[in-house]
PDB file of C-alpha atoms in Angstrom:
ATOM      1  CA  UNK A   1      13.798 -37.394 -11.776  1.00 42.00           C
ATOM      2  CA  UNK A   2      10.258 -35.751 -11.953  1.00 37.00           C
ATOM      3  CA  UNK A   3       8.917 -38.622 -13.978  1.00 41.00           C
ATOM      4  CA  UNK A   4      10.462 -41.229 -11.614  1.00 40.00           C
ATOM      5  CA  UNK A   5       8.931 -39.803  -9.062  1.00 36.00           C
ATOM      6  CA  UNK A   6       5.509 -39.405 -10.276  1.00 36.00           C
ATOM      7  CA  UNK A   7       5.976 -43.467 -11.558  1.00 42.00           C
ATOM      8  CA  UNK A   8       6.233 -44.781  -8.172  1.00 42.00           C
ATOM      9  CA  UNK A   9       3.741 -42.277  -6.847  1.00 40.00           C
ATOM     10  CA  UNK A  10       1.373 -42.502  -9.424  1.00 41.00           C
ATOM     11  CA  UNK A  11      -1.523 -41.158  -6.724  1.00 43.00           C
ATOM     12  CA  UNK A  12       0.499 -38.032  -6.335  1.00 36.00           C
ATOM     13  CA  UNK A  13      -0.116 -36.933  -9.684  1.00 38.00           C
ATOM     14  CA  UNK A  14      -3.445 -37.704  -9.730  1.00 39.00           C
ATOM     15  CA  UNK A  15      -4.117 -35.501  -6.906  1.00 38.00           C
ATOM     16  CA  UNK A  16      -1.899 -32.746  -8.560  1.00 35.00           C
ATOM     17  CA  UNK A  17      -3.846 -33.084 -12.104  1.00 35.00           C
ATOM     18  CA  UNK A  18      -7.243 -33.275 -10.091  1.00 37.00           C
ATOM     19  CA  UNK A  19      -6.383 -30.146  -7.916  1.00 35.00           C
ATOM     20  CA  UNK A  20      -5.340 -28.293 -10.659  1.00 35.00           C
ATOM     21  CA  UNK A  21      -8.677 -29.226 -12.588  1.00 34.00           C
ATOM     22  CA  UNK A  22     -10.582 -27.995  -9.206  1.00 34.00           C
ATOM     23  CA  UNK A  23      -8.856 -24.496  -8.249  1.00 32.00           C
ATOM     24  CA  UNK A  24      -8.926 -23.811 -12.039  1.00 33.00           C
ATOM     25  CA  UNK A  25     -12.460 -24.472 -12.616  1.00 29.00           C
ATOM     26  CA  UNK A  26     -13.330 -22.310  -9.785  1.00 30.00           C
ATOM     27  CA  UNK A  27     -10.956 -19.381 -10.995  1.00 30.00           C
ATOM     28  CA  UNK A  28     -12.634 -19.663 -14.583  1.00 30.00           C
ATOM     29  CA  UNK A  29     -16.050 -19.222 -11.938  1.00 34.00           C
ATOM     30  CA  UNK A  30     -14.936 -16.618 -10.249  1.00 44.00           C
ATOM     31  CA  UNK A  31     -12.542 -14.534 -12.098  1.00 53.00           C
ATOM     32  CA  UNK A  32     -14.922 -11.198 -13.189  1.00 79.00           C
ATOM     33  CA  UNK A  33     -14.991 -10.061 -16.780  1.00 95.00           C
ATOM     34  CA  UNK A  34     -17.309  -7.246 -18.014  1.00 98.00           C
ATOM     35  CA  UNK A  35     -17.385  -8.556 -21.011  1.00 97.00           C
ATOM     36  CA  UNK A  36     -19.453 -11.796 -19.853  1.00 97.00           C
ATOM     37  CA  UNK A  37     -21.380 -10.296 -17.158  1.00 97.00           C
ATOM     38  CA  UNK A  38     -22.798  -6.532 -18.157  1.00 98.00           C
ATOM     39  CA  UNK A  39     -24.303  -4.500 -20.365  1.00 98.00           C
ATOM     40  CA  UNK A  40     -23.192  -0.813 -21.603  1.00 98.00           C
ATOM     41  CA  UNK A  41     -26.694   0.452 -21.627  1.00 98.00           C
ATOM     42  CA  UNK A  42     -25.902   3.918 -21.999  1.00 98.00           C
ATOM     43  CA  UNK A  43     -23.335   6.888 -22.515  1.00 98.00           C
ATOM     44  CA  UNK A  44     -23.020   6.741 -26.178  1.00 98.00           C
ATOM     45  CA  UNK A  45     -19.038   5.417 -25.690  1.00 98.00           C
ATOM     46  CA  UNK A  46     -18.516   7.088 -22.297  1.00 98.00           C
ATOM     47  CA  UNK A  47     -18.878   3.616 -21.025  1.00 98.00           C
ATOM     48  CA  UNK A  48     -15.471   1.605 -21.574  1.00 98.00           C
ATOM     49  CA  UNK A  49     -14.747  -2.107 -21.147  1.00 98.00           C
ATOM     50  CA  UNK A  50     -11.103  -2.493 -20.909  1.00 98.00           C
ATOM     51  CA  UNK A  51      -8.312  -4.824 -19.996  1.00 97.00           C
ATOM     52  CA  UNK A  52      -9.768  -7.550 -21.490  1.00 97.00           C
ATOM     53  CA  UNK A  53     -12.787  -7.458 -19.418  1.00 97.00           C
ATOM     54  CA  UNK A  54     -10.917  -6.987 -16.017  1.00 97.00           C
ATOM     55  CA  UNK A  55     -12.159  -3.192 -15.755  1.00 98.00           C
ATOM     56  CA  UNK A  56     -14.919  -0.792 -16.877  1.00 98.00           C
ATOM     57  CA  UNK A  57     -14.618   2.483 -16.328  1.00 98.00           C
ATOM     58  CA  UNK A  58     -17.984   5.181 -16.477  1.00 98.00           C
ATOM     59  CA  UNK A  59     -17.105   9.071 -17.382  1.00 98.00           C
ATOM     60  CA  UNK A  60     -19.466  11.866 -17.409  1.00 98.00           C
ATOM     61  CA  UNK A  61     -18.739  15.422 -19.413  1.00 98.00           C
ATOM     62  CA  UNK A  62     -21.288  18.474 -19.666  1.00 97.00           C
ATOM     63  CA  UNK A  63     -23.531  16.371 -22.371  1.00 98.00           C
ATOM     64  CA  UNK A  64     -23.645  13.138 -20.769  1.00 98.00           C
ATOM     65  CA  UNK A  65     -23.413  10.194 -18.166  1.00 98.00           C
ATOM     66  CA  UNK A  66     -23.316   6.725 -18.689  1.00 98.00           C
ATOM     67  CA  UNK A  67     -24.265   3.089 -16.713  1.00 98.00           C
ATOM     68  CA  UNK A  68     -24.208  -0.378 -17.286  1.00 98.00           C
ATOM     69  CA  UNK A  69     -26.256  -3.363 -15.436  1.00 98.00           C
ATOM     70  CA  UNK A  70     -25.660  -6.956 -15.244  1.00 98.00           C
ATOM     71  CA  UNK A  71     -26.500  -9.597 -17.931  1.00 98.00           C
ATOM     72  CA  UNK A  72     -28.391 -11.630 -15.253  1.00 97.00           C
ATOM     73  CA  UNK A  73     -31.255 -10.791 -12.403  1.00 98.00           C
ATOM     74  CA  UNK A  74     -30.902 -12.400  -9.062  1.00 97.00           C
ATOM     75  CA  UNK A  75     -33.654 -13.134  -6.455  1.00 97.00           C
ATOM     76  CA  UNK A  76     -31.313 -12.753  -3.550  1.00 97.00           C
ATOM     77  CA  UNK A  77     -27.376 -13.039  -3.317  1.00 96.00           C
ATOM     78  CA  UNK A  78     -24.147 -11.632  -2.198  1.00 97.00           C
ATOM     79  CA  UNK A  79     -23.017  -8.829  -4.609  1.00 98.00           C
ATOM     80  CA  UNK A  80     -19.277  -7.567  -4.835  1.00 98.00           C
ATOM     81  CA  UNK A  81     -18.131  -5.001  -6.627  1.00 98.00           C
ATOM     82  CA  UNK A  82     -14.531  -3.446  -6.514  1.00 98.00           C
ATOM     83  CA  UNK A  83     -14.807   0.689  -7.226  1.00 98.00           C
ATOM     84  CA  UNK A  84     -11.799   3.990  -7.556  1.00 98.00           C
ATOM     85  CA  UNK A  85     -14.463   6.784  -6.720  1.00 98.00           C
ATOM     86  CA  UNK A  86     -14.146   9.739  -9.034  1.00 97.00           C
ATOM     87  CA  UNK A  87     -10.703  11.755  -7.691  1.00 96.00           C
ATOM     88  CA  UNK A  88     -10.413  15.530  -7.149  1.00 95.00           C
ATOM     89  CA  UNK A  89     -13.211  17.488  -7.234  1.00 94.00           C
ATOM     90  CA  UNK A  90     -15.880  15.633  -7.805  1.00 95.00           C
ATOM     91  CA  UNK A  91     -18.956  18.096  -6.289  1.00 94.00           C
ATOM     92  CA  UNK A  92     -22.138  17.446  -7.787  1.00 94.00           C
ATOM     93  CA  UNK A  93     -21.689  13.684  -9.334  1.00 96.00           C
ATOM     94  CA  UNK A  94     -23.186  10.724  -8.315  1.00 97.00           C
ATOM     95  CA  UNK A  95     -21.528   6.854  -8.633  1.00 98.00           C
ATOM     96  CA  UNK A  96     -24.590   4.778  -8.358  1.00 98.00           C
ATOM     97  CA  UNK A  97     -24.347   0.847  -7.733  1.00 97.00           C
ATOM     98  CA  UNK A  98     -27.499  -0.402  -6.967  1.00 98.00           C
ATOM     99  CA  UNK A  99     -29.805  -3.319  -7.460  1.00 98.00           C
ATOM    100  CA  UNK A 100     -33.185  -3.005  -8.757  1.00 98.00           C
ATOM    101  CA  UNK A 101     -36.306  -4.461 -10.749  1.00 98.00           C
ATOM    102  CA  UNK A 102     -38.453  -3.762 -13.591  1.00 96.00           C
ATOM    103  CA  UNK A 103     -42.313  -2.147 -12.950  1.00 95.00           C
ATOM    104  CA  UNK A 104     -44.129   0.705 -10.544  1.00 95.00           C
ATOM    105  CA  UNK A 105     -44.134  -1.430  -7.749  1.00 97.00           C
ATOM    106  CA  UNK A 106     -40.285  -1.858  -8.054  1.00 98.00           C
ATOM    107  CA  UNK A 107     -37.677  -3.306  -4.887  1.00 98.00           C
ATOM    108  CA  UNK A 108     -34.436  -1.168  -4.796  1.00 98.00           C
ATOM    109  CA  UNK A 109     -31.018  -1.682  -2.669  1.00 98.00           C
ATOM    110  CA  UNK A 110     -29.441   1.534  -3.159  1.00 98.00           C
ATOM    111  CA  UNK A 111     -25.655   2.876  -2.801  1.00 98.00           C
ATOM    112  CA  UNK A 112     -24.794   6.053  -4.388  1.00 98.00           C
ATOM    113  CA  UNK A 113     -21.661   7.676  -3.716  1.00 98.00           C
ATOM    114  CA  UNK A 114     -21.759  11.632  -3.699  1.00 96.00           C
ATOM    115  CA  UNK A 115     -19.272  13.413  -4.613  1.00 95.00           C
ATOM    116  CA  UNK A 116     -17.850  16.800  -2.944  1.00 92.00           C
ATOM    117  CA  UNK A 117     -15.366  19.530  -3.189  1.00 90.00           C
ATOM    118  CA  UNK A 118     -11.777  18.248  -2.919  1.00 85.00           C
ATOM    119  CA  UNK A 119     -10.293  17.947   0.147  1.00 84.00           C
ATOM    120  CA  UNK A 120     -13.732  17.301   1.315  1.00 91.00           C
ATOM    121  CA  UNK A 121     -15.445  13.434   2.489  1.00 94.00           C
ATOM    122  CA  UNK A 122     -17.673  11.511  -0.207  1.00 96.00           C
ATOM    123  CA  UNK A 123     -21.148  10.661   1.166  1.00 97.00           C
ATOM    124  CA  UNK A 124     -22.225   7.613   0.805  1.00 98.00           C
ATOM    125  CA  UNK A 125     -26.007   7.368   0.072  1.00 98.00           C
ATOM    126  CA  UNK A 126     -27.962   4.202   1.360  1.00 98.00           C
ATOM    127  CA  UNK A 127     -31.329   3.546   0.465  1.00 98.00           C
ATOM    128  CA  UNK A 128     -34.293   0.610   0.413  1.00 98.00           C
ATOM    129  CA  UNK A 129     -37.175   0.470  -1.278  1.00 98.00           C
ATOM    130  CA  UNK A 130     -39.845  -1.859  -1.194  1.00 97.00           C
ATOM    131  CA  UNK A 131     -42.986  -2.317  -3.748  1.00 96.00           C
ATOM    132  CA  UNK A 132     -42.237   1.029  -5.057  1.00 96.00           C
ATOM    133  CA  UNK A 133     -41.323   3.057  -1.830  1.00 96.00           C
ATOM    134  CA  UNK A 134     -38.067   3.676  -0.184  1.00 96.00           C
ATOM    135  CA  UNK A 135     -37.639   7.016   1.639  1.00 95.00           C
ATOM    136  CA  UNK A 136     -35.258   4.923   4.019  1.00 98.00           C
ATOM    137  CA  UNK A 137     -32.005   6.569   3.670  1.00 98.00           C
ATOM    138  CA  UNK A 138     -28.901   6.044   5.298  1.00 98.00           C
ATOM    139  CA  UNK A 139     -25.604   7.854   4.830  1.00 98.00           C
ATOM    140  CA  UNK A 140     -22.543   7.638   5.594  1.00 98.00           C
ATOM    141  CA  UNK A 141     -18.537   9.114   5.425  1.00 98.00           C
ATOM    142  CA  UNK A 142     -15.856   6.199   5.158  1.00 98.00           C
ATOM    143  CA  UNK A 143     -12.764   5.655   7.278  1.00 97.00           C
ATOM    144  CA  UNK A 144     -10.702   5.506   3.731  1.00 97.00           C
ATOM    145  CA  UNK A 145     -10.023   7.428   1.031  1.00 96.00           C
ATOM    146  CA  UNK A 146     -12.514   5.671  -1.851  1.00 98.00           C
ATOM    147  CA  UNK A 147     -10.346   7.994  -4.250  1.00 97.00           C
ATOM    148  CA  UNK A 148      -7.085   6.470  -3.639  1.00 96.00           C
ATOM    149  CA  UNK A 149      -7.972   3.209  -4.947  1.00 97.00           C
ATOM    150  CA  UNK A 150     -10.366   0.095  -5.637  1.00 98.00           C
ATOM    151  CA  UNK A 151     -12.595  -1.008  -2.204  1.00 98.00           C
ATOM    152  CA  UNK A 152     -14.980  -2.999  -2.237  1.00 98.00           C
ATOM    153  CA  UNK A 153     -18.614  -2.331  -1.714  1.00 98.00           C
ATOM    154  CA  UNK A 154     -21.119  -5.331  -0.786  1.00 98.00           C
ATOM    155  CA  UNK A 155     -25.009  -6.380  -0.407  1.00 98.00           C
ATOM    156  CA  UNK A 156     -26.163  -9.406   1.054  1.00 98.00           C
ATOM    157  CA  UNK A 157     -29.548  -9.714  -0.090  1.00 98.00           C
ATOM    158  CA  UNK A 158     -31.260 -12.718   1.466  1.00 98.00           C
ATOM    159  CA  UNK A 159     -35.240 -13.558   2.834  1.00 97.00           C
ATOM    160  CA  UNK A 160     -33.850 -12.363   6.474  1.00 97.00           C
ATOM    161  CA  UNK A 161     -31.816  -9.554   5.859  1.00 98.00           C
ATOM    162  CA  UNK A 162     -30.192  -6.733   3.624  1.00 98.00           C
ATOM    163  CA  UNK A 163     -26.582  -6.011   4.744  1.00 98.00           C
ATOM    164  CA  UNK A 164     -24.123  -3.088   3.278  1.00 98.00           C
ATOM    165  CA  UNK A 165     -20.572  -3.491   3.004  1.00 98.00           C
ATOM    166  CA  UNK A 166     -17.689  -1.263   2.906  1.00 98.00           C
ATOM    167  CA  UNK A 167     -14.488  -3.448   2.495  1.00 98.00           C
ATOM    168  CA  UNK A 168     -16.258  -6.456   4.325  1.00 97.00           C
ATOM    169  CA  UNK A 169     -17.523  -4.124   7.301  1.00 98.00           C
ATOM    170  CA  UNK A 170     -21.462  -4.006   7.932  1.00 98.00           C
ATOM    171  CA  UNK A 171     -22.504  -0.139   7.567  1.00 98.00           C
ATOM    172  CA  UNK A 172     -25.873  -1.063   7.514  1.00 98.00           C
ATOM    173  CA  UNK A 173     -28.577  -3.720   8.069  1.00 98.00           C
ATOM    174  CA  UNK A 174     -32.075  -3.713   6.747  1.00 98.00           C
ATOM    175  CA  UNK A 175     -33.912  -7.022   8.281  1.00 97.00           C
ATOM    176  CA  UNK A 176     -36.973  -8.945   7.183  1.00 98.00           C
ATOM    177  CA  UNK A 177     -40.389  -7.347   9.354  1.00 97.00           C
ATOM    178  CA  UNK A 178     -43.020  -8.263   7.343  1.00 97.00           C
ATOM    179  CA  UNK A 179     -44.562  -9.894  10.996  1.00 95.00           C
ATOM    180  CA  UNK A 180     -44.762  -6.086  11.440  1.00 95.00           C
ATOM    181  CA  UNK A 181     -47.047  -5.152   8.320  1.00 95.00           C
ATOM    182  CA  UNK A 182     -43.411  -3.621   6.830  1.00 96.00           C
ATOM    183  CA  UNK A 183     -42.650  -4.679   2.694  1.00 97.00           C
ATOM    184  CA  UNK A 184     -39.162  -6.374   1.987  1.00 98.00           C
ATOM    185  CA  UNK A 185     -38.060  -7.079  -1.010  1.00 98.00           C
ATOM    186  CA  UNK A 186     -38.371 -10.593  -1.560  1.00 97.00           C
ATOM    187  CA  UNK A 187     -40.668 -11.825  -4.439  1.00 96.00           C
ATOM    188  CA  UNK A 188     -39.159  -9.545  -7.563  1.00 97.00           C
ATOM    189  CA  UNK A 189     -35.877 -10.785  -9.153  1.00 98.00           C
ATOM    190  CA  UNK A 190     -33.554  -7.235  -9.498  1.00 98.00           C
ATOM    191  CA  UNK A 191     -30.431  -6.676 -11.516  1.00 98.00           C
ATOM    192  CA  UNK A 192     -26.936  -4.634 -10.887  1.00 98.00           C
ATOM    193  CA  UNK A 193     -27.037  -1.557 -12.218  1.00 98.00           C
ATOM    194  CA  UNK A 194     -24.057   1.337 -11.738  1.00 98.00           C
ATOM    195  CA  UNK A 195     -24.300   4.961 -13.559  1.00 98.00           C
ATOM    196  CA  UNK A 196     -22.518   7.757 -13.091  1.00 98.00           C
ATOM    197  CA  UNK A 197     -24.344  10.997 -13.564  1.00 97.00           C
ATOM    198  CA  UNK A 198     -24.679  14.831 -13.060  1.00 96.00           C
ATOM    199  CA  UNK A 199     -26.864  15.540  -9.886  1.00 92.00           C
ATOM    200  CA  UNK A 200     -25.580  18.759  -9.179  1.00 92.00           C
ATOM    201  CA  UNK A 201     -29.831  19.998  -7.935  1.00 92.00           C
ATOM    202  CA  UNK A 202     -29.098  17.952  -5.089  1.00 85.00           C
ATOM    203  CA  UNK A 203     -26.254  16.393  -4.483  1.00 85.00           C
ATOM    204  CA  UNK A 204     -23.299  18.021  -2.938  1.00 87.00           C
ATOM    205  CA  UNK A 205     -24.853  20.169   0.255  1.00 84.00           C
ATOM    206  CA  UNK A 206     -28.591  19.913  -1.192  1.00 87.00           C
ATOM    207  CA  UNK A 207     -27.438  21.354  -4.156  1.00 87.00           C
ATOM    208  CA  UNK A 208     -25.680  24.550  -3.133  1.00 88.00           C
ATOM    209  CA  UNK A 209     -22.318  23.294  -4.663  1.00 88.00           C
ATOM    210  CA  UNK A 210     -22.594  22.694  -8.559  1.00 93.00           C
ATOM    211  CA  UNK A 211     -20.606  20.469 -10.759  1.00 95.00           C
ATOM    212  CA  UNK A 212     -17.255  21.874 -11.885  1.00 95.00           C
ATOM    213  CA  UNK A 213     -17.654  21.346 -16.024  1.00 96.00           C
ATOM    214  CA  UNK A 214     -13.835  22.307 -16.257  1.00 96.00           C
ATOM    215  CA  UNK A 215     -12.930  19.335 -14.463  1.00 95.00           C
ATOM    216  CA  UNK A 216     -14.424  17.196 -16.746  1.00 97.00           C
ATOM    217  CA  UNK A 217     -14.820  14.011 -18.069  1.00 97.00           C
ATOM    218  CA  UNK A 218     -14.885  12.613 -14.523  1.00 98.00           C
ATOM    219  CA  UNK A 219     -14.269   8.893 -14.099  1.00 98.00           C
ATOM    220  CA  UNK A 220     -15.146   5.819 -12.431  1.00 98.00           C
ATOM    221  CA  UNK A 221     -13.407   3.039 -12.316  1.00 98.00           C
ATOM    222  CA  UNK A 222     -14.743  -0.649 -11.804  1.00 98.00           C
ATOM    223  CA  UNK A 223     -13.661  -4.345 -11.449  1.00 98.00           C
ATOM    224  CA  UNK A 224     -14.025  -7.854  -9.357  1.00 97.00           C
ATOM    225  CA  UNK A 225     -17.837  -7.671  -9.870  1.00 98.00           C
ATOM    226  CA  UNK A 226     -19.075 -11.143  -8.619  1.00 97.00           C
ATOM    227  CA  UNK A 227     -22.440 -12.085  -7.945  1.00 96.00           C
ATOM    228  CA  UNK A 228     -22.502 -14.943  -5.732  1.00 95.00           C
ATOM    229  CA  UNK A 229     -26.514 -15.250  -6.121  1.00 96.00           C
ATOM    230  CA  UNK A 230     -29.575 -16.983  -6.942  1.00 96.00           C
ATOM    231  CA  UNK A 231     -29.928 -16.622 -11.148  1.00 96.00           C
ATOM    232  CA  UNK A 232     -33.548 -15.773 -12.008  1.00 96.00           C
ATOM    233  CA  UNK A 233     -34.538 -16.858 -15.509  1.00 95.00           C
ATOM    234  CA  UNK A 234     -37.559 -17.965 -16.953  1.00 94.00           C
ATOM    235  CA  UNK A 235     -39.409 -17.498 -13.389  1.00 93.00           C
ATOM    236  CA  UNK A 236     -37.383 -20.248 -11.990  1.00 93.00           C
ATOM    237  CA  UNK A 237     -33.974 -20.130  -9.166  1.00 92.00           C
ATOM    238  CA  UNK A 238     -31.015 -21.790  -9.930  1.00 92.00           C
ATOM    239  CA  UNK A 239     -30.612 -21.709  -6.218  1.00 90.00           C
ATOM    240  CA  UNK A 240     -33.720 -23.994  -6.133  1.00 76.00           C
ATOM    241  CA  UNK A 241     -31.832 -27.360  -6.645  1.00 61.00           C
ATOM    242  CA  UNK A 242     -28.642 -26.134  -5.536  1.00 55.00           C
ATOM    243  CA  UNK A 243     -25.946 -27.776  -2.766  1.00 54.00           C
ATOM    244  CA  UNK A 244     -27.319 -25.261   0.588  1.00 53.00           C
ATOM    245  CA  UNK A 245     -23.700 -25.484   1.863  1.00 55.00           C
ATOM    246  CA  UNK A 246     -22.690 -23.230  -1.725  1.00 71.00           C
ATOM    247  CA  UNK A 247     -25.282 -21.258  -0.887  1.00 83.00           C
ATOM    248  CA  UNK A 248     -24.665 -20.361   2.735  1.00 89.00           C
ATOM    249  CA  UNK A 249     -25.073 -16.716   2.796  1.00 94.00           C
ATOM    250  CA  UNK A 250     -28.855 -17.134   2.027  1.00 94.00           C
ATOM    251  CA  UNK A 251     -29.672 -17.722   5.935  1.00 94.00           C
ATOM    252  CA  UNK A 252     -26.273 -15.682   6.773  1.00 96.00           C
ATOM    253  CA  UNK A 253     -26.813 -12.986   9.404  1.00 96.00           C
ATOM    254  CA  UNK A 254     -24.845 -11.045  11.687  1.00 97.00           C
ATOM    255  CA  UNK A 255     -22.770 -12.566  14.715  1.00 97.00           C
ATOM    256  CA  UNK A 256     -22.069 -10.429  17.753  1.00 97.00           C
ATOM    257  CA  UNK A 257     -18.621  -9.258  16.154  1.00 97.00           C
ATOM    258  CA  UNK A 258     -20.535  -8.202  13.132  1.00 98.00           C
ATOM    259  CA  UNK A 259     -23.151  -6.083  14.809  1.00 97.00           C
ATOM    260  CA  UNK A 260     -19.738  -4.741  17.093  1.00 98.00           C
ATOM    261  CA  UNK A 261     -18.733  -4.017  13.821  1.00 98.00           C
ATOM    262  CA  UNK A 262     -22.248  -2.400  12.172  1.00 98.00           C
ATOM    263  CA  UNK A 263     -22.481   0.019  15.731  1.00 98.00           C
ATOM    264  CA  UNK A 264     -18.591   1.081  15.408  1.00 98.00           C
ATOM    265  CA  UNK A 265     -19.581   2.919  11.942  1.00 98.00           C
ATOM    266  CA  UNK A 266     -23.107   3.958  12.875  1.00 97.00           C
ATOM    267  CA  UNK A 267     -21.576   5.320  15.782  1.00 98.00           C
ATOM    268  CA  UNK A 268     -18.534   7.067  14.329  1.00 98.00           C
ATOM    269  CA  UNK A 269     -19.422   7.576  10.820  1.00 98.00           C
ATOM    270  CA  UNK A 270     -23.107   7.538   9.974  1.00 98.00           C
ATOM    271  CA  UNK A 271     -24.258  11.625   9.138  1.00 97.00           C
ATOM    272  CA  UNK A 272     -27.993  11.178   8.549  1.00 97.00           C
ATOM    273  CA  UNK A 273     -30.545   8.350   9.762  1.00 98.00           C
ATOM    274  CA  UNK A 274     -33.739   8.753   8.442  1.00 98.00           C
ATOM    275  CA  UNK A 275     -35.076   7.119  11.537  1.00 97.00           C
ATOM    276  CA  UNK A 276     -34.418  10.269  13.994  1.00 97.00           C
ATOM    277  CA  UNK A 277     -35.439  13.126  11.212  1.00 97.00           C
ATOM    278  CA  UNK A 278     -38.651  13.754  13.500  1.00 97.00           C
ATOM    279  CA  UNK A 279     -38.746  17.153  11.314  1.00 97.00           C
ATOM    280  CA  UNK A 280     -39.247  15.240   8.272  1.00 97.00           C
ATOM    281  CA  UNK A 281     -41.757  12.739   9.678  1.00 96.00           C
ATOM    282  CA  UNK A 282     -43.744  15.521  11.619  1.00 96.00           C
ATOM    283  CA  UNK A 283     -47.038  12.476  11.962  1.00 94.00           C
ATOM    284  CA  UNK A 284     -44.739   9.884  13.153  1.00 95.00           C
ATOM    285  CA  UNK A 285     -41.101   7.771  12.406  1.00 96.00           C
ATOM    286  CA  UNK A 286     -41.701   5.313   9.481  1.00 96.00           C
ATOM    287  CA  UNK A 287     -42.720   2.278  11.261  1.00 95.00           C
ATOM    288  CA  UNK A 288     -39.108  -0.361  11.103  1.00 95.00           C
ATOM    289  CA  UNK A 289     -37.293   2.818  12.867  1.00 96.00           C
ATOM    290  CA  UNK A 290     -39.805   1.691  16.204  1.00 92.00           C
ATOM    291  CA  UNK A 291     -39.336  -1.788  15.704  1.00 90.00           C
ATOM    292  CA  UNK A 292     -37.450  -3.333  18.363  1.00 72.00           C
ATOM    293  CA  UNK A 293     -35.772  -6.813  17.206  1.00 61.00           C
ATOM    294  CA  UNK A 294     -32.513  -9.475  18.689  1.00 56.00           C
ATOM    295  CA  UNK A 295     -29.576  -8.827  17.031  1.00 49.00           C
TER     296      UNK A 295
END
């Protein structure tokens, strides 16, 4: 019956053979495995690929943390990343995911998720730096529990604007001023990077709440990393001589639901905003926080 069918409809099976070349070409693209796309750069085993590359998970005990960072480096992109935040008590440990490049004069796009007392919110950490200096931080609680399960944390990274990302929603938005004498990150190609590590001098309220050692190994838990981005490799873009409707997100910004979106968590959820510490910039805001721009 099925054959008969596809002999007087021989276009129908066509389509079906080319459509199942298509979707599965682009599943092969975008289907994440760790074993393809990072690096266990440290931890001494604390750093575990599993699943058959589907998940990597980070632990830190008493002697040590450990981290990862992606094969590739990108000069802009749209970074995912799927993370279970550690569970329980988690006071003085940081989950870093961040993107970053090599020498003094280094760009940074920073999240780093701090832990806290059970019971208690995680604070997440934002941060920016540009040609070595960031002091820009941002930080916020989330609506969900990141403990619970995998969410998924985001950067857009393009020559207009840095976005963050907390299950699609815009927590934060770093644009493009350099009309205003301010450095973005623009020219230096950075790669992913995610540790997770004892910061227990600082971490968990300024360091008055240290890590709990009996609770340990504390774990991390990571998967659906996808780099939609701009590969840099030997000083040249792939994004150079690419189709500009794949690559759409390089001129994406914010539409009026998004910035509804951005102000609904800076409203309800942001805890610190380096832009009103007036006490910690006694001679004057850094110079983006008097910047007045259209949406």
């Amino acid at each position: 019956m099925v054959a008969s069918v596809f002999s007087c409809y021989p276009n129908v099976l066509l389509l079906l053979v080319l459509t199942s070349l298509t979707f599965g070409s682009l599943m092969v693209a975008f289907a994440a495995n760790f074993n393809q796309d990072v690096d266990i750069t440290w931890g001494d085993g604390r750093a575990k690929i599993l699943s058959k590359g589907k998940l990597l998970s980070l632990s830190l005990d008493k002697t040590s943390g450990s981290g990862f960072q992606s094969k590739n480096e990108y000069l802009f992109g749209k970074i995912d990343m799927q993370i279970k935040l550690v569970p329980g008590n988690s006071a003085g440990t940081v989950t870093a995911y961040y993107l970053r490049s090599e020498g003094s004069s280094w760009d940074e796009i920073d999240f780093e998720f701090l832990g806290n007392l059970s019971g208690d919110p995680y604070i997440v950490h934002t941060n920016v730096y540009a040609q070595g200096k960031g002091d820009r931080e941002q930080q916020f609680y989330l609506w969900f529990d990141p403990t619970a399960g995998f969410h998924t944390y985001s950067v857009l990274w393009n020559p207009g604007r840095i976005v963050f990302y907390a299950d699609g929603r815009p927590i934060r938005e770093f644009k493009n001023l350099e009309g205003f004498g301010i450095p973005y990150p623009k020219n230096q190609p950075m790669r992913v990077y995610s540790s997770l590590w004892n910061a227990d001098d600082w971490a968990t309220r300024g360091g008055l709440v240290k890590t709990n050692w009996t609770q340990a190994p504390f774990t991390a838990s990571f998967r659906k990393f996808n780099a939609n981005a701009c590969v840099w490799s030997n000083g040249a873009s792939s994004c150079s001589n690419s189709n500009a409707t794949n690559n759409a997100w390089l001129s994406q910004e914010l539409n009026s639901t998004g910035q509804k979106r951005l102000k609904w968590v800076q409203t309800n959820y942001m805890v610190y905003n380096y832009c009103t510490d007036t006490k910690r910039f006694p001679q004057g805001l850094p110079p983006e926080c008097n910047v007045t721009t259209k949406a």
